[in-house]
PDB file of C-alpha atoms and ligand atoms in Angstrom:
ATOM      1  CA  MET A  11       6.771  10.635  -9.920  1.00  0.00           C
ATOM      2  CA  PRO A  12       5.813   8.718  -6.757  1.00  0.00           C
ATOM      3  CA  LYS A  13       4.035   5.425  -7.289  1.00  0.00           C
ATOM      4  CA  ALA A  14       1.433   3.523  -5.319  1.00  0.00           C
ATOM      5  CA  LEU A  15       0.786  -0.192  -5.068  1.00  0.00           C
ATOM      6  CA  VAL A  16      -2.654  -1.516  -4.216  1.00  0.00           C
ATOM      7  CA  ALA A  17      -2.213  -5.227  -3.511  1.00  0.00           C
ATOM      8  CA  TYR A  18      -5.080  -7.418  -2.448  1.00  0.00           C
ATOM      9  CA  PHE A  19      -6.147 -10.944  -1.753  1.00  0.00           C
ATOM     10  CA  SER A  20      -9.747 -11.786  -2.607  1.00  0.00           C
ATOM     11  CA  ARG A  21     -11.423 -15.163  -2.924  1.00  0.00           C
ATOM     12  CA  THR A  22     -14.936 -14.075  -3.894  1.00  0.00           C
ATOM     13  CA  GLY A  23     -14.227 -10.632  -5.339  1.00  0.00           C
ATOM     14  CA  HIS A  24     -15.395  -8.236  -2.626  1.00  0.00           C
ATOM     15  CA  THR A  25     -11.954  -7.054  -1.570  1.00  0.00           C
ATOM     16  CA  LYS A  26     -10.864  -6.939  -5.209  1.00  0.00           C
ATOM     17  CA  LYS A  27     -13.689  -4.532  -6.033  1.00  0.00           C
ATOM     18  CA  MET A  28     -12.563  -2.257  -3.201  1.00  0.00           C
ATOM     19  CA  ALA A  29      -8.977  -2.467  -4.443  1.00  0.00           C
ATOM     20  CA  GLU A  30     -10.086  -1.421  -7.928  1.00  0.00           C
ATOM     21  CA  ARG A  31     -12.005   1.495  -6.524  1.00  0.00           C
ATOM     22  CA  ILE A  32      -9.126   2.707  -4.353  1.00  0.00           C
ATOM     23  CA  ALA A  33      -6.685   2.364  -7.249  1.00  0.00           C
ATOM     24  CA  ALA A  34      -9.000   4.362  -9.516  1.00  0.00           C
ATOM     25  CA  SER A  35      -9.233   7.107  -6.920  1.00  0.00           C
ATOM     26  CA  LEU A  36      -5.452   7.238  -6.425  1.00  0.00           C
ATOM     27  CA  ARG A  37      -5.031   7.587 -10.181  1.00  0.00           C
ATOM     28  CA  ALA A  38      -7.762  10.217 -10.405  1.00  0.00           C
ATOM     29  CA  HIS A  39      -5.790  12.196  -7.849  1.00  0.00           C
ATOM     30  CA  ASP A  40      -2.554  12.113  -9.834  1.00  0.00           C
ATOM     31  CA  LEU A  41      -0.778   9.162  -8.283  1.00  0.00           C
ATOM     32  CA  GLU A  42       0.563   6.542 -10.668  1.00  0.00           C
ATOM     33  CA  THR A  43      -0.795   3.274  -9.305  1.00  0.00           C
ATOM     34  CA  ASP A  44      -0.336  -0.438  -9.859  1.00  0.00           C
ATOM     35  CA  LEU A  45      -3.185  -2.753  -8.901  1.00  0.00           C
ATOM     36  CA  ARG A  46      -2.104  -6.331  -8.278  1.00  0.00           C
ATOM     37  CA  ALA A  47      -3.260  -9.523  -6.637  1.00  0.00           C
ATOM     38  CA  VAL A  48      -0.976 -10.107  -3.676  1.00  0.00           C
ATOM     39  CA  GLY A  49       0.206 -13.455  -5.023  1.00  0.00           C
ATOM     40  CA  THR A  50       1.779 -11.720  -8.033  1.00  0.00           C
ATOM     41  CA  VAL A  51       3.802  -9.304  -5.893  1.00  0.00           C
ATOM     42  CA  ALA A  52       7.414 -10.256  -5.261  1.00  0.00           C
ATOM     43  CA  VAL A  53       8.603  -8.863  -1.971  1.00  0.00           C
ATOM     44  CA  SER A  54      11.352  -6.889  -3.718  1.00  0.00           C
ATOM     45  CA  ASP A  55       8.628  -5.084  -5.710  1.00  0.00           C
ATOM     46  CA  LEU A  56       7.656  -3.224  -2.540  1.00  0.00           C
ATOM     47  CA  LEU A  57      10.813  -1.139  -2.816  1.00  0.00           C
ATOM     48  CA  HIS A  58       9.487   0.486  -5.988  1.00  0.00           C
ATOM     49  CA  TYR A  59       6.515   2.181  -4.334  1.00  0.00           C
ATOM     50  CA  GLU A  60       6.167   5.310  -2.199  1.00  0.00           C
ATOM     51  CA  ALA A  61       2.693   4.168  -1.072  1.00  0.00           C
ATOM     52  CA  ILE A  62       1.698   0.585  -0.297  1.00  0.00           C
ATOM     53  CA  ILE A  63      -1.955  -0.193   0.378  1.00  0.00           C
ATOM     54  CA  LEU A  64      -2.923  -3.755   1.272  1.00  0.00           C
ATOM     55  CA  GLY A  65      -6.396  -5.288   1.208  1.00  0.00           C
ATOM     56  CA  SER A  66      -7.595  -8.578   2.632  1.00  0.00           C
ATOM     57  CA  PRO A  67     -10.868 -10.251   3.404  1.00  0.00           C
ATOM     58  CA  THR A  68     -11.407 -10.623   7.135  1.00  0.00           C
ATOM     59  CA  TYR A  69     -10.491 -14.195   8.015  1.00  0.00           C
ATOM     60  CA  TYR A  70     -10.991 -15.078  11.678  1.00  0.00           C
ATOM     61  CA  GLY A  71     -10.671 -11.429  12.575  1.00  0.00           C
ATOM     62  CA  THR A  72      -7.442 -10.804  10.745  1.00  0.00           C
ATOM     63  CA  MET A  73      -5.827 -10.843   7.298  1.00  0.00           C
ATOM     64  CA  SER A  74      -5.616 -13.905   5.063  1.00  0.00           C
ATOM     65  CA  TRP A  75      -2.350 -15.837   5.142  1.00  0.00           C
ATOM     66  CA  GLU A  76      -1.495 -14.663   1.633  1.00  0.00           C
ATOM     67  CA  VAL A  77      -1.320 -11.058   2.826  1.00  0.00           C
ATOM     68  CA  LYS A  78       0.513 -12.047   6.012  1.00  0.00           C
ATOM     69  CA  LYS A  79       3.036 -13.986   3.944  1.00  0.00           C
ATOM     70  CA  LEU A  80       3.928 -10.895   1.924  1.00  0.00           C
ATOM     71  CA  LEU A  81       4.354  -8.962   5.163  1.00  0.00           C
ATOM     72  CA  ASP A  82       6.444 -11.705   6.763  1.00  0.00           C
ATOM     73  CA  ASP A  83       8.609 -11.960   3.652  1.00  0.00           C
ATOM     74  CA  SER A  84       9.070  -8.180   3.757  1.00  0.00           C
ATOM     75  CA  VAL A  85      11.330  -8.551   6.797  1.00  0.00           C
ATOM     76  CA  LYS A  86      14.044  -8.939   4.163  1.00  0.00           C
ATOM     77  CA  TYR A  87      13.741  -5.199   3.594  1.00  0.00           C
ATOM     78  CA  HIS A  88      13.139  -4.149   7.182  1.00  0.00           C
ATOM     79  CA  GLY A  89      13.980  -0.458   7.467  1.00  0.00           C
ATOM     80  CA  ARG A  90      13.914   0.168   3.720  1.00  0.00           C
ATOM     81  CA  LEU A  91      10.209   1.120   3.698  1.00  0.00           C
ATOM     82  CA  ARG A  92      10.559   3.696   6.462  1.00  0.00           C
ATOM     83  CA  GLY A  93       8.748   6.960   5.748  1.00  0.00           C
ATOM     84  CA  ARG A  94       6.598   5.591   2.934  1.00  0.00           C
ATOM     85  CA  VAL A  95       2.821   5.793   3.037  1.00  0.00           C
ATOM     86  CA  GLY A  96       0.824   2.744   4.148  1.00  0.00           C
ATOM     87  CA  GLY A  97      -2.839   1.845   4.079  1.00  0.00           C
ATOM     88  CA  ALA A  98      -5.232  -1.063   4.547  1.00  0.00           C
ATOM     89  CA  PHE A  99      -8.788  -2.106   3.766  1.00  0.00           C
ATOM     90  CA  THR A 100     -11.017  -5.134   4.158  1.00  0.00           C
ATOM     91  CA  SER A 101     -14.296  -6.848   3.429  1.00  0.00           C
ATOM     92  CA  SER A 102     -15.837  -8.989   6.162  1.00  0.00           C
ATOM     93  CA  GLY A 103     -18.918 -11.171   6.276  1.00  0.00           C
ATOM     94  CA  ASN A 104     -20.408  -9.496   9.336  1.00  0.00           C
ATOM     95  CA  ARG A 105     -20.682  -5.903  10.462  1.00  0.00           C
ATOM     96  CA  ALA A 106     -18.699  -6.467  13.644  1.00  0.00           C
ATOM     97  CA  GLY A 107     -16.949  -9.563  12.315  1.00  0.00           C
ATOM     98  CA  GLY A 108     -13.398  -8.370  12.906  1.00  0.00           C
ATOM     99  CA  ASN A 109     -13.052  -5.900  10.052  1.00  0.00           C
ATOM    100  CA  GLU A 110     -11.405  -3.212  12.152  1.00  0.00           C
ATOM    101  CA  THR A 111      -9.000  -5.686  13.738  1.00  0.00           C
ATOM    102  CA  THR A 112      -8.054  -6.859  10.239  1.00  0.00           C
ATOM    103  CA  VAL A 113      -7.279  -3.336   9.065  1.00  0.00           C
ATOM    104  CA  LEU A 114      -5.383  -2.580  12.267  1.00  0.00           C
ATOM    105  CA  ASP A 115      -3.349  -5.800  12.016  1.00  0.00           C
ATOM    106  CA  ILE A 116      -2.171  -4.808   8.547  1.00  0.00           C
ATOM    107  CA  LEU A 117      -1.497  -1.231   9.668  1.00  0.00           C
ATOM    108  CA  LYS A 118       0.496  -2.489  12.674  1.00  0.00           C
ATOM    109  CA  ALA A 119       2.843  -4.379  10.365  1.00  0.00           C
ATOM    110  CA  LEU A 120       3.250  -1.319   8.140  1.00  0.00           C
ATOM    111  CA  MET A 121       3.972   0.821  11.193  1.00  0.00           C
ATOM    112  CA  ILE A 122       6.626  -1.661  12.296  1.00  0.00           C
ATOM    113  CA  HIS A 123       8.217  -0.966   8.933  1.00  0.00           C
ATOM    114  CA  GLY A 124       8.223   2.716   9.923  1.00  0.00           C
ATOM    115  CA  MET A 125       5.617   3.653   7.370  1.00  0.00           C
ATOM    116  CA  VAL A 126       3.345   6.693   7.638  1.00  0.00           C
ATOM    117  CA  ILE A 127      -0.321   5.945   8.374  1.00  0.00           C
ATOM    118  CA  GLN A 128      -3.132   8.450   8.086  1.00  0.00           C
ATOM    119  CA  GLY A 129      -6.362   7.956  10.002  1.00  0.00           C
ATOM    120  CA  ASP A 130      -9.621   9.627   9.157  1.00  0.00           C
ATOM    121  CA  HIS A 131     -11.760  11.696  11.487  1.00  0.00           C
ATOM    122  CA  GLN A 132     -14.828  10.809   9.402  1.00  0.00           C
ATOM    123  CA  GLY A 133     -16.255   7.553   8.071  1.00  0.00           C
ATOM    124  CA  ASP A 134     -13.980   4.509   8.349  1.00  0.00           C
ATOM    125  CA  HIS A 135     -11.354   5.744  10.803  1.00  0.00           C
ATOM    126  CA  TYR A 136      -8.633   3.154  10.141  1.00  0.00           C
ATOM    127  CA  GLY A 137      -9.288   2.274   6.507  1.00  0.00           C
ATOM    128  CA  PRO A 138     -12.196   1.261   4.286  1.00  0.00           C
ATOM    129  CA  ALA A 139     -14.272  -1.673   5.537  1.00  0.00           C
ATOM    130  CA  ALA A 140     -17.161  -3.266   3.675  1.00  0.00           C
ATOM    131  CA  VAL A 141     -19.601  -5.938   4.761  1.00  0.00           C
ATOM    132  CA  GLY A 142     -19.675  -8.394   1.872  1.00  0.00           C
ATOM    133  CA  ALA A 143     -19.781  -6.522  -1.430  1.00  0.00           C
ATOM    134  CA  ALA A 144     -19.001  -2.840  -0.990  1.00  0.00           C
ATOM    135  CA  ASP A 145     -22.212  -0.810  -0.855  1.00  0.00           C
ATOM    136  CA  ALA A 146     -22.491   2.885  -1.735  1.00  0.00           C
ATOM    137  CA  ARG A 147     -21.120   3.903   1.659  1.00  0.00           C
ATOM    138  CA  ALA A 148     -18.089   1.623   1.408  1.00  0.00           C
ATOM    139  CA  LEU A 149     -17.385   2.684  -2.185  1.00  0.00           C
ATOM    140  CA  LYS A 150     -17.430   6.305  -1.062  1.00  0.00           C
ATOM    141  CA  SER A 151     -14.995   5.381   1.685  1.00  0.00           C
ATOM    142  CA  CYS A 152     -12.675   3.817  -0.927  1.00  0.00           C
ATOM    143  CA  ASP A 153     -12.889   6.950  -3.087  1.00  0.00           C
ATOM    144  CA  ARG A 154     -12.087   9.166  -0.139  1.00  0.00           C
ATOM    145  CA  TYR A 155      -9.214   6.919   0.958  1.00  0.00           C
ATOM    146  CA  GLY A 156      -7.629   7.063  -2.476  1.00  0.00           C
ATOM    147  CA  GLU A 157      -7.960  10.827  -2.578  1.00  0.00           C
ATOM    148  CA  ARG A 158      -6.433  11.324   0.870  1.00  0.00           C
ATOM    149  CA  LEU A 159      -3.568   8.877   0.442  1.00  0.00           C
ATOM    150  CA  ALA A 160      -2.713  10.314  -2.970  1.00  0.00           C
ATOM    151  CA  ALA A 161      -2.553  13.804  -1.456  1.00  0.00           C
ATOM    152  CA  LEU A 162      -0.401  12.585   1.433  1.00  0.00           C
ATOM    153  CA  THR A 163       1.998  10.720  -0.855  1.00  0.00           C
ATOM    154  CA  LEU A 164       2.402  13.666  -3.216  1.00  0.00           C
ATOM    155  CA  LYS A 165       3.014  15.904  -0.205  1.00  0.00           C
ATOM    156  CA  LEU A 166       5.631  13.607   1.311  1.00  0.00           C
ATOM    157  CA  PHE A 167       7.442  12.969  -1.971  1.00  0.00           C
ATOM    158  CA  PRO A 168       7.290  16.315  -3.792  1.00  0.00           C
ATOM    159  CA  GLY A 169      10.790  15.801  -5.152  1.00  0.00           C
ATOM    160  CA  LEU A 170       9.470  12.931  -7.225  1.00  0.00           C
ATOM    161  CA  LYS A 171       6.717  15.031  -8.784  1.00  0.00           C
ATOM    162  CA  ASN A 172       6.846  15.630 -12.540  1.00  0.00           C
TER     163      ASN A 172
HETATM  164  C1  FMN B 207     -11.697 -18.742   6.076  1.00  0.00           C
HETATM  165  C2  FMN B 207     -12.707 -17.636   6.233  1.00  0.00           C
HETATM  166  C3  FMN B 207     -12.748 -16.949   7.428  1.00  0.00           C
HETATM  167  C4  FMN B 207     -13.645 -15.883   7.584  1.00  0.00           C
HETATM  168  N1  FMN B 207     -13.657 -15.212   8.767  1.00  0.00           N
HETATM  169  C5  FMN B 207     -14.516 -14.182   8.939  1.00  0.00           C
HETATM  170  C6  FMN B 207     -14.540 -13.454  10.166  1.00  0.00           C
HETATM  171  O1  FMN B 207     -13.792 -13.703  11.095  1.00  0.00           O
HETATM  172  N2  FMN B 207     -15.436 -12.448  10.278  1.00  0.00           N
HETATM  173  C7  FMN B 207     -16.286 -12.104   9.273  1.00  0.00           C
HETATM  174  O2  FMN B 207     -17.077 -11.164   9.441  1.00  0.00           O
HETATM  175  N3  FMN B 207     -16.266 -12.750   8.077  1.00  0.00           N
HETATM  176  C8  FMN B 207     -15.390 -13.772   7.890  1.00  0.00           C
HETATM  177  N4  FMN B 207     -15.356 -14.433   6.690  1.00  0.00           N
HETATM  178  C9  FMN B 207     -16.156 -13.921   5.561  1.00  0.00           C
HETATM  179  C10 FMN B 207     -15.318 -13.043   4.596  1.00  0.00           C
HETATM  180  O3  FMN B 207     -14.598 -12.066   5.292  1.00  0.00           O
HETATM  181  C11 FMN B 207     -16.264 -12.326   3.616  1.00  0.00           C
HETATM  182  O4  FMN B 207     -17.000 -13.282   2.896  1.00  0.00           O
HETATM  183  C12 FMN B 207     -15.539 -11.397   2.669  1.00  0.00           C
HETATM  184  O5  FMN B 207     -16.489 -10.537   2.053  1.00  0.00           O
HETATM  185  C13 FMN B 207     -14.802 -12.155   1.570  1.00  0.00           C
HETATM  186  O6  FMN B 207     -14.069 -11.248   0.792  1.00  0.00           O
HETATM  187  P1  FMN B 207     -13.583 -11.588  -0.699  1.00  0.00           P
HETATM  188  O7  FMN B 207     -14.822 -11.594  -1.566  1.00  0.00           O
HETATM  189  O8  FMN B 207     -12.649 -10.506  -1.061  1.00  0.00           O
HETATM  190  O9  FMN B 207     -12.922 -12.940  -0.676  1.00  0.00           O
HETATM  191  C14 FMN B 207     -14.496 -15.510   6.524  1.00  0.00           C
HETATM  192  C15 FMN B 207     -14.448 -16.228   5.312  1.00  0.00           C
HETATM  193  C16 FMN B 207     -13.557 -17.282   5.171  1.00  0.00           C
HETATM  194  C17 FMN B 207     -13.511 -18.024   3.859  1.00  0.00           C
END
């Protein structure tokens, strides 16, 4: 069975709440999912997942260094994540405070790994973004993201299905 990792950094809990919501949605849509704080993820762990979804608060318009560190360390496995599903989400303090650039910065790194990224024609186009604590709209975006990425992962890795 394919597996997903939702890894997040969160200082005040907003991004963590989104991570929990996305993980719950992935599970509800039949994808076995681990939810972990990014600091507990060893870079070699990434090899065990068919979908890797990273969340960070928006810090100066981009991801926190903890998330960037995992990505920089992942160069050790450059090429080994090719074809797997990637995703990103964020919480920022302000509505136009750099949340989209944060999501895109994470997605860029995942694309450099050769991972498969799915945009959305509705709602949050690049990945879920909340302002502060996720409101009803942002929670819905997390639910929808989990549903869509679970479907994509199960489609791309049917051989691993039970
Ligand atoms: C070091 C630092 C930098 C930040 N930079 C930004 C920023 O560029 N734009 C923004 O909108 N909010 C910024 N914020 C606010 C956080 O993105 C916001 O509080 C977020 O909800 C925190 O998420 P968390 O609860 O998961 O830690 C910053 C906060 C900190 C501590």
